[in-house]
Tab-separated table of C-alpha atoms and ligand atoms in Angstrom:
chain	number	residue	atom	x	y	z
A	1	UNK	CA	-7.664	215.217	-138.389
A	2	UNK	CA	-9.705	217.484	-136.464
A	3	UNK	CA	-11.492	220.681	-138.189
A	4	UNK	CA	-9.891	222.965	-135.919
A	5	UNK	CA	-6.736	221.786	-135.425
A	6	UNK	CA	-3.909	224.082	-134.493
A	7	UNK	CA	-6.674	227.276	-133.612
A	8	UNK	CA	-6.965	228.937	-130.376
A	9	UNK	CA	-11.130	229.046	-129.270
A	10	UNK	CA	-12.519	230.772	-125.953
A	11	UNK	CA	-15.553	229.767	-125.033
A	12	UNK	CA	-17.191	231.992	-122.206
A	13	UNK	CA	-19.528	229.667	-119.865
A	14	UNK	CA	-17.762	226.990	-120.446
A	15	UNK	CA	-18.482	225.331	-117.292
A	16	UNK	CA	-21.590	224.162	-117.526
A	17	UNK	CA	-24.230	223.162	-119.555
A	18	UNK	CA	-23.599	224.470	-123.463
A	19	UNK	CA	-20.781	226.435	-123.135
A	20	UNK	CA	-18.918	223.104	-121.287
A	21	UNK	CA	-20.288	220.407	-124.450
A	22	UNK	CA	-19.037	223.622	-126.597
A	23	UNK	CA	-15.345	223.305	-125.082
A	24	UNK	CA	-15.301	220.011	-125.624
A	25	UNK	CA	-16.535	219.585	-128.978
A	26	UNK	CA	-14.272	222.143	-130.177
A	27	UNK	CA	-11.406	220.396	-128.212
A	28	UNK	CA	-12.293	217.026	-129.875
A	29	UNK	CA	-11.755	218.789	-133.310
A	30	UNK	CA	-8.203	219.621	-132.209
A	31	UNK	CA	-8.965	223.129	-131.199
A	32	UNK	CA	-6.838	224.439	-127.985
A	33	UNK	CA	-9.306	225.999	-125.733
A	34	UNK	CA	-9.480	228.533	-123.110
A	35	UNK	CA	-12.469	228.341	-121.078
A	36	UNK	CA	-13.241	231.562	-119.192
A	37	UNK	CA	-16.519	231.596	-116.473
A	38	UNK	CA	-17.245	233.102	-113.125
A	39	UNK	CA	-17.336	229.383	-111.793
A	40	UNK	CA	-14.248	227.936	-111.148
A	41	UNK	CA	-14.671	224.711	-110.072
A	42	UNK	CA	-16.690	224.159	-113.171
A	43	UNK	CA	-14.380	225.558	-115.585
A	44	UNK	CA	-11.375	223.482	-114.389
A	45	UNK	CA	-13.888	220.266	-113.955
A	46	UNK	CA	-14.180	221.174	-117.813
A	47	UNK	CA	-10.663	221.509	-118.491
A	48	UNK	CA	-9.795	218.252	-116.536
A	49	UNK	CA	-12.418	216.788	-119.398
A	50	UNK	CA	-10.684	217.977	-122.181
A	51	UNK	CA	-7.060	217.118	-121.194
A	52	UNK	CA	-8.398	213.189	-120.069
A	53	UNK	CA	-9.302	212.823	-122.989
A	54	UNK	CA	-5.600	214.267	-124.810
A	55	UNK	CA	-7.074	217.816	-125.462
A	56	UNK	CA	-5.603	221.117	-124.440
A	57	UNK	CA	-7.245	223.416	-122.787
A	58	UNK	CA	-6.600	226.197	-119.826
A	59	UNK	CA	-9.342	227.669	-117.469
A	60	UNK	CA	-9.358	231.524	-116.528
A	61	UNK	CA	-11.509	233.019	-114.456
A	62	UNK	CA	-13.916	235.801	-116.298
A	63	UNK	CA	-16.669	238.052	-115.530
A	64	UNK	CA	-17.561	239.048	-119.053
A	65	UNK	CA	-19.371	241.730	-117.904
A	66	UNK	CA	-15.711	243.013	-116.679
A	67	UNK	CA	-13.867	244.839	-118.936
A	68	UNK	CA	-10.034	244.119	-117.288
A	69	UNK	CA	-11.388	240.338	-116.793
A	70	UNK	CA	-12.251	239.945	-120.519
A	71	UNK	CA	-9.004	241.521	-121.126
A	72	UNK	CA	-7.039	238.951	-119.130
A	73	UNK	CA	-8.958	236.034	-120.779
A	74	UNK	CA	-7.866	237.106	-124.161
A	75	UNK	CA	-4.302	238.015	-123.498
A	76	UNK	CA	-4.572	234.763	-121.429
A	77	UNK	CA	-5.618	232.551	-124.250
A	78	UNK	CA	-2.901	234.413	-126.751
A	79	UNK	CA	-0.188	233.892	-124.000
A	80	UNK	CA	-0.614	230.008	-124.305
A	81	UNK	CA	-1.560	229.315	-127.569
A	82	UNK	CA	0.255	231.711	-129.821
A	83	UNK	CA	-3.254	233.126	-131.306
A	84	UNK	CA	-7.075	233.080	-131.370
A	85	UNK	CA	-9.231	231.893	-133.960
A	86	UNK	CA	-12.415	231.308	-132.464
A	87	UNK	CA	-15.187	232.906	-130.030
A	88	UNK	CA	-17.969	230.874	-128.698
A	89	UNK	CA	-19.937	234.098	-126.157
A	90	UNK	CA	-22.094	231.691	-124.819
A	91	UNK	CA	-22.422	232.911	-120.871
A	92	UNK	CA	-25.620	233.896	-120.099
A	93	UNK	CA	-27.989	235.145	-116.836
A	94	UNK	CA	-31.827	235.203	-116.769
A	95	UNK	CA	-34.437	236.569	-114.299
A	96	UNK	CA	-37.931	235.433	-114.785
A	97	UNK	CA	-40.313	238.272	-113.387
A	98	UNK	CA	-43.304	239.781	-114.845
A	99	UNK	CA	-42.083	243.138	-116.401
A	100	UNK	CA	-44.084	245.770	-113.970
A	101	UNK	CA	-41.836	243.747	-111.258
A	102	UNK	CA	-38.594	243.581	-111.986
A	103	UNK	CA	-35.996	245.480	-110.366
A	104	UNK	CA	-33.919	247.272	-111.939
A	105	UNK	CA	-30.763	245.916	-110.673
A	106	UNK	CA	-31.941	242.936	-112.223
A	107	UNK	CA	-32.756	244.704	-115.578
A	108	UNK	CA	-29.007	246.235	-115.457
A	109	UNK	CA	-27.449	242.800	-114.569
A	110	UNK	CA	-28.844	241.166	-117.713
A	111	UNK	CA	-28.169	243.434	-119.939
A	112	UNK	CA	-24.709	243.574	-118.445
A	113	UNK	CA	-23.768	240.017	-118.639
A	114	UNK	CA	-25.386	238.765	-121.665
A	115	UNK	CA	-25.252	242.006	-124.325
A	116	UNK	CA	-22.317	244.285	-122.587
A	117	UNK	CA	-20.417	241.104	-121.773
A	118	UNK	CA	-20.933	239.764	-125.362
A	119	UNK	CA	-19.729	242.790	-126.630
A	120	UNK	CA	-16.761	242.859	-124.537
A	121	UNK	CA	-15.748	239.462	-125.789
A	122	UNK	CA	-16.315	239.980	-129.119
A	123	UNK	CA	-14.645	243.592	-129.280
A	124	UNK	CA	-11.084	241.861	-127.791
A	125	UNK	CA	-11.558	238.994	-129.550
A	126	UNK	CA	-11.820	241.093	-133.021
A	127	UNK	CA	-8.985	243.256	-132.051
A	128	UNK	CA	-6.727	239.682	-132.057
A	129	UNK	CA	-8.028	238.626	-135.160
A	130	UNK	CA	-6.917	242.245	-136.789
A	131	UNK	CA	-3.787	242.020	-135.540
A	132	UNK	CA	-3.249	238.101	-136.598
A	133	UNK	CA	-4.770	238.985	-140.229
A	134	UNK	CA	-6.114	235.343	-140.532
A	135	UNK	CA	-9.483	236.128	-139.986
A	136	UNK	CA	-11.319	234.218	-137.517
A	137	UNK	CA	-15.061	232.768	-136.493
A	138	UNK	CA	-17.563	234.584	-133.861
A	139	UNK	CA	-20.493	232.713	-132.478
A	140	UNK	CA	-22.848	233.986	-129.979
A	141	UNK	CA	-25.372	232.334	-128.338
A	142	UNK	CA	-28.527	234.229	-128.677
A	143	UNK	CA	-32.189	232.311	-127.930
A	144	UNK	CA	-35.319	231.291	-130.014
A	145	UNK	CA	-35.842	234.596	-127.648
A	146	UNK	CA	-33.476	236.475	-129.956
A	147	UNK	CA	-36.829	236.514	-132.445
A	148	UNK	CA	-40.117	235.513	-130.869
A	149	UNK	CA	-41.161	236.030	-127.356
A	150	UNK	CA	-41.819	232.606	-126.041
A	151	UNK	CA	-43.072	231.130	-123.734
A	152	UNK	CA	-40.783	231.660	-120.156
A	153	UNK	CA	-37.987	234.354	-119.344
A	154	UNK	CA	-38.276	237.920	-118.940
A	155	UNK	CA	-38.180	241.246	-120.670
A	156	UNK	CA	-34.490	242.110	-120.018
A	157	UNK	CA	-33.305	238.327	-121.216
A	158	UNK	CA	-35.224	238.631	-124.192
A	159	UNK	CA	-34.247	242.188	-124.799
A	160	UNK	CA	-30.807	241.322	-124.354
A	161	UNK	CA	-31.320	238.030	-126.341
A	162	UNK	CA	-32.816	240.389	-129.436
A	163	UNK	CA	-29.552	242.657	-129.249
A	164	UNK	CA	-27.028	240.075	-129.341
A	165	UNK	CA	-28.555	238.747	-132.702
A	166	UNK	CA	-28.316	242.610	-133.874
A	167	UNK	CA	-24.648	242.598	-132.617
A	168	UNK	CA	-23.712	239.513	-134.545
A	169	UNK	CA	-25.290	240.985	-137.745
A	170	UNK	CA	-23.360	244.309	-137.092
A	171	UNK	CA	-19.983	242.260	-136.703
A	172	UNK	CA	-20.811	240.358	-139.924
A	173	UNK	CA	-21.629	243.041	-141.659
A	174	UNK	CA	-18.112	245.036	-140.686
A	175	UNK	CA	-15.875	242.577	-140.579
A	176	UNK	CA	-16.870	240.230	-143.637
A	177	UNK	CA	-13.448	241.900	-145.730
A	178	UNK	CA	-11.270	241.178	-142.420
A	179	UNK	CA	-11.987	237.385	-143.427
A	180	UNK	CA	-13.975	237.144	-139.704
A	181	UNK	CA	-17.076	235.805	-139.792
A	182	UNK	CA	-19.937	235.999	-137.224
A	183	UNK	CA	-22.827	233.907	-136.642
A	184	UNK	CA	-25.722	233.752	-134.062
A	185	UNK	CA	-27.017	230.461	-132.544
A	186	UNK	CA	-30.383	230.204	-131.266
A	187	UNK	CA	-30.997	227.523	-128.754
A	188	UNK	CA	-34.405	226.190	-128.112
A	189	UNK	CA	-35.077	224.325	-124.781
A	190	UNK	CA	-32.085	222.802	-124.061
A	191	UNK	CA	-31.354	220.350	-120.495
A	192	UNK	CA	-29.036	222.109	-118.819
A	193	UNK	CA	-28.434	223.949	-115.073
A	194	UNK	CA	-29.432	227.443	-116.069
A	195	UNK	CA	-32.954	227.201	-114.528
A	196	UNK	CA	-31.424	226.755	-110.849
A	197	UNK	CA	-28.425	229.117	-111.708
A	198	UNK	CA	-30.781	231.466	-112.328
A	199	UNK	CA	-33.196	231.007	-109.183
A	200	UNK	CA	-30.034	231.246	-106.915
A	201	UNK	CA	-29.166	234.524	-108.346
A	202	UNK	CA	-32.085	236.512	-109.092
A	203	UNK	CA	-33.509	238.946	-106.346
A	204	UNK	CA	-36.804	239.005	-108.542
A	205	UNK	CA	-36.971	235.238	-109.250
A	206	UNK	CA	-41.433	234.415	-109.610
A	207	UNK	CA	-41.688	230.814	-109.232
A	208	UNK	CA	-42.402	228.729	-111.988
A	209	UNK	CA	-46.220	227.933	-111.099
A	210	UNK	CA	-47.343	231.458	-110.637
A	211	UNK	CA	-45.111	232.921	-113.668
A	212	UNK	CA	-47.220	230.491	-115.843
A	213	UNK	CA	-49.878	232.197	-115.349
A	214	UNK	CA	-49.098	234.460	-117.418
A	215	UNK	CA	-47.558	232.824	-120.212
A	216	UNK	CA	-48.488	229.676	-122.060
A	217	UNK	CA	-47.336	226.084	-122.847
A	218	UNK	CA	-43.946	225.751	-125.042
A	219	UNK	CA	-43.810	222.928	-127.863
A	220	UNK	CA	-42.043	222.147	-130.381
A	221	UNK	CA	-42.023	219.229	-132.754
A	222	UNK	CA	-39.130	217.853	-131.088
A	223	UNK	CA	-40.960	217.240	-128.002
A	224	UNK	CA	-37.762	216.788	-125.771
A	225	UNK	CA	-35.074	219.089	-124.245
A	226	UNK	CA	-31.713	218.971	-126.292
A	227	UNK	CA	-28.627	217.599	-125.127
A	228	UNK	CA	-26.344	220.190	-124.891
A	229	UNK	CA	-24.105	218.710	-127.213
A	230	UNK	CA	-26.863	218.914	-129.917
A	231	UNK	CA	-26.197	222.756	-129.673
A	232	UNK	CA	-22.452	221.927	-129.347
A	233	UNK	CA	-21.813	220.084	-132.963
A	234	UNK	CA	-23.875	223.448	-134.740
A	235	UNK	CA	-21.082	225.353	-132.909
A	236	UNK	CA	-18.332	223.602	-134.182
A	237	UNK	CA	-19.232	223.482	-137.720
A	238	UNK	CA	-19.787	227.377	-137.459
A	239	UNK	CA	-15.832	227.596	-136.083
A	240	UNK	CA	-14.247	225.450	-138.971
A	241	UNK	CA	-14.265	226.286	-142.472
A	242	UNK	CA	-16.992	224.042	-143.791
A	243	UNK	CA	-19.460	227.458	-142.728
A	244	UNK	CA	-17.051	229.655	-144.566
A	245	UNK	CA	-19.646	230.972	-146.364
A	246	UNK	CA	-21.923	231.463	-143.535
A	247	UNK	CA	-22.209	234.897	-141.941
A	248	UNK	CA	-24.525	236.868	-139.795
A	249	UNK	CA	-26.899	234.220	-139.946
A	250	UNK	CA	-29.664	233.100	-137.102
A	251	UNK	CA	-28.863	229.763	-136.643
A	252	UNK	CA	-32.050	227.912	-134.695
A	253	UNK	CA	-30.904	224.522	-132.715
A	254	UNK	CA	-34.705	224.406	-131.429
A	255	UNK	CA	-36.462	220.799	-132.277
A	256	UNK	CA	-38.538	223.017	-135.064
A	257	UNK	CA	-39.858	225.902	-132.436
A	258	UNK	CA	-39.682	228.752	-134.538
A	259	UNK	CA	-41.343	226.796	-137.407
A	260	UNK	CA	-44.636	226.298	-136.163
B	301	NDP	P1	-25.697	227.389	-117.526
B	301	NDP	O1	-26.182	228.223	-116.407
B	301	NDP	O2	-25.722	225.898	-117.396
B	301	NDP	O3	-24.202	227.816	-117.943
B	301	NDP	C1	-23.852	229.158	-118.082
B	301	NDP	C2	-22.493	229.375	-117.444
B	301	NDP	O4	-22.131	230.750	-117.631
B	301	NDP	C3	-22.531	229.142	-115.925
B	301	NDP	O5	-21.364	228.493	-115.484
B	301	NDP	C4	-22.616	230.562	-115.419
B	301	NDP	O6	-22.204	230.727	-114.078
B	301	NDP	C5	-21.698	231.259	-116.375
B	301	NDP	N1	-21.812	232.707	-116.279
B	301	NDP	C6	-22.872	233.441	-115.877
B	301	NDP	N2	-22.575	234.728	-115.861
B	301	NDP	C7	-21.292	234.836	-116.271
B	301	NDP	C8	-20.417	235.917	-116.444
B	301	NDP	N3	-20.785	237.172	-116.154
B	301	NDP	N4	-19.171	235.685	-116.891
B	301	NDP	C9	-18.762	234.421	-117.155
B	301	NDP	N5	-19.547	233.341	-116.976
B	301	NDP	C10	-20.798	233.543	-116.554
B	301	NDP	O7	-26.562	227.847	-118.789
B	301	NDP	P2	-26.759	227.249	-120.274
B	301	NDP	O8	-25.637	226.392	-120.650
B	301	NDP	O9	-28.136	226.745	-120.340
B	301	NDP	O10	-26.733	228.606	-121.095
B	301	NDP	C11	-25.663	228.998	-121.918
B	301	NDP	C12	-26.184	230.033	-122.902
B	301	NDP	O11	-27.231	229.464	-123.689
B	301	NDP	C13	-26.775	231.277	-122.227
B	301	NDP	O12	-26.413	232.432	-122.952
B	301	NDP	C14	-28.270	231.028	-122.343
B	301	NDP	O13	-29.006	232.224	-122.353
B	301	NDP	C15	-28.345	230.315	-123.675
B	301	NDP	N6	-29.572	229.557	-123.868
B	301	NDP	C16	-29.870	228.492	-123.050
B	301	NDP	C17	-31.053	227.796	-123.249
B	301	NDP	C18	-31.435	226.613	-122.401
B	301	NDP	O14	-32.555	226.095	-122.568
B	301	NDP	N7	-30.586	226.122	-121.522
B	301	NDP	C19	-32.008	228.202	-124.285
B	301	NDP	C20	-31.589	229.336	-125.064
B	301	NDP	C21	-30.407	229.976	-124.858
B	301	NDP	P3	-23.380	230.999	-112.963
B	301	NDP	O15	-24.247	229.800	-113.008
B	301	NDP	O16	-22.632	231.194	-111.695
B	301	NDP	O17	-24.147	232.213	-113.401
């Protein structure tokens, strides 16, 4: 018996790295997922996942940056599975350049992606839960950069990264009598694909030896990257109803980062 058995979860990313061990956690819980991303091979690689293993799942393809495309994915995920119960905004973008030279393309495609395209998802996915009157569970995936600067990334992901923790407060705070609660997790370094996503995409990518010159050595007491999954299973109990008392928290999944 599954903790999310017979709810309806998006998760936005989901085909790679924490957003894919997100869809399938939720799926092995019983949840019926519907995983929207701008890559599509991914996302149905994701979905093939789920459904070997006797989980349901559907794969849409989503800008969340895109208004009409979030649109689709919600009315997408309602269309199949009768509601939604769950949102795991977990797509993300970087660009790693010192402040004084980033572009501000770059700067605008950040923010656009990771707060506007949070806000997006979490906007239809609230207007759903009204509707349904069930109430319903939010998580974003912020960054240890959501509170302390770190050591790698830029201005514009940790800006954005600092207003998506803000949002998630905001939703909590609004939406607490609606039954829907909201929650921010904040992953530490965790092994994943984002670091070459990001170097294929940015027009102001710094390599990694001459950006460390101007930052400084990360560590944390858990001196290893995290499986993504290890983000995955704090997701999952933030969906179900053991966290029902749990809003508009910072949740850190970080090997002890922000505690030193
Ligand atoms: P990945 O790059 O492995 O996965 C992110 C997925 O989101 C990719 O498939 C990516 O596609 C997709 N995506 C990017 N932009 C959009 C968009 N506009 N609409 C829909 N999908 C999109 O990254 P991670 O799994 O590492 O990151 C997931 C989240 O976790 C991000 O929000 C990230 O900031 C956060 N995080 C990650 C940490 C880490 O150490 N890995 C640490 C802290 C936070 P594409 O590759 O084509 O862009």
């Amino acid at each position: 018996m599954g903790k999310l058995r017979g709810r309806s979860a998006i998760v936005t990313g989901g085909a790679s790295g924490i957003g894919r061990a997100c869809a399938i956690r939720l799926a092995r819980e019983g949840g019926s997922i519907t995983v929207g991303d701008v890559r599509d091979e991914g996302a149905v690689e994701t979905v093939e996942l789920i459904r070997s293993a006797g989980g349901e799942a559907i794969a849409v393809h989503c800008d969340i940056g895109n208004e009409d495309h979030v649109a689709d994915m919600t009315a997408k995920a309602v269309d199949t599975y009768g509601r939604l119960d769950v949102l795991v905004a977990n797509a993300g973008i970087s660009t790693r350049a010192p402040l004084h030279e980033l572009e501000l393309a770059d700067w605008e495609r950040v923010l656009r992606v990771n707060l506007t395209g949070t806000f997006l998802c979490a906007r239809a996915a609230l207007r759903r839960m009204l509707v349904q009157g069930q109430g319903g569970s939010i998580i974003t995936i912020g960054s240890v950069q959501s509170l302390v600067i770190s050591g790698s990334g830029a201005a514009s992901y940790k800006a954005s990264k600092g207003g998506i923790l803000m949002l998630t407060r905001s939703i909590a705070a609004e939406y607490a009598d609606d039954g829907i609660r909201a929650n921010c997790v904040l992953p530490g370094w965790i092994d994943t694909e984002i670091q070459a996503h990001m170097e294929e995409e940015s027009s102001t990518w710094v390599s990694q030896a001459s950006y460390q010159a101007r930052t400084y050595p990360v560590e944390a007491p858990i001196r290893r990257p995290a499986d993504p999954m290890e983000v995955a299973n704090v997701v999952a109990f933030l969906a179900s109803d053991e966290a029902s008392f749990m809003t508009g928290a910072a949740v850190p999944v970080d090997g002890g980062y922000l505690a030193i």
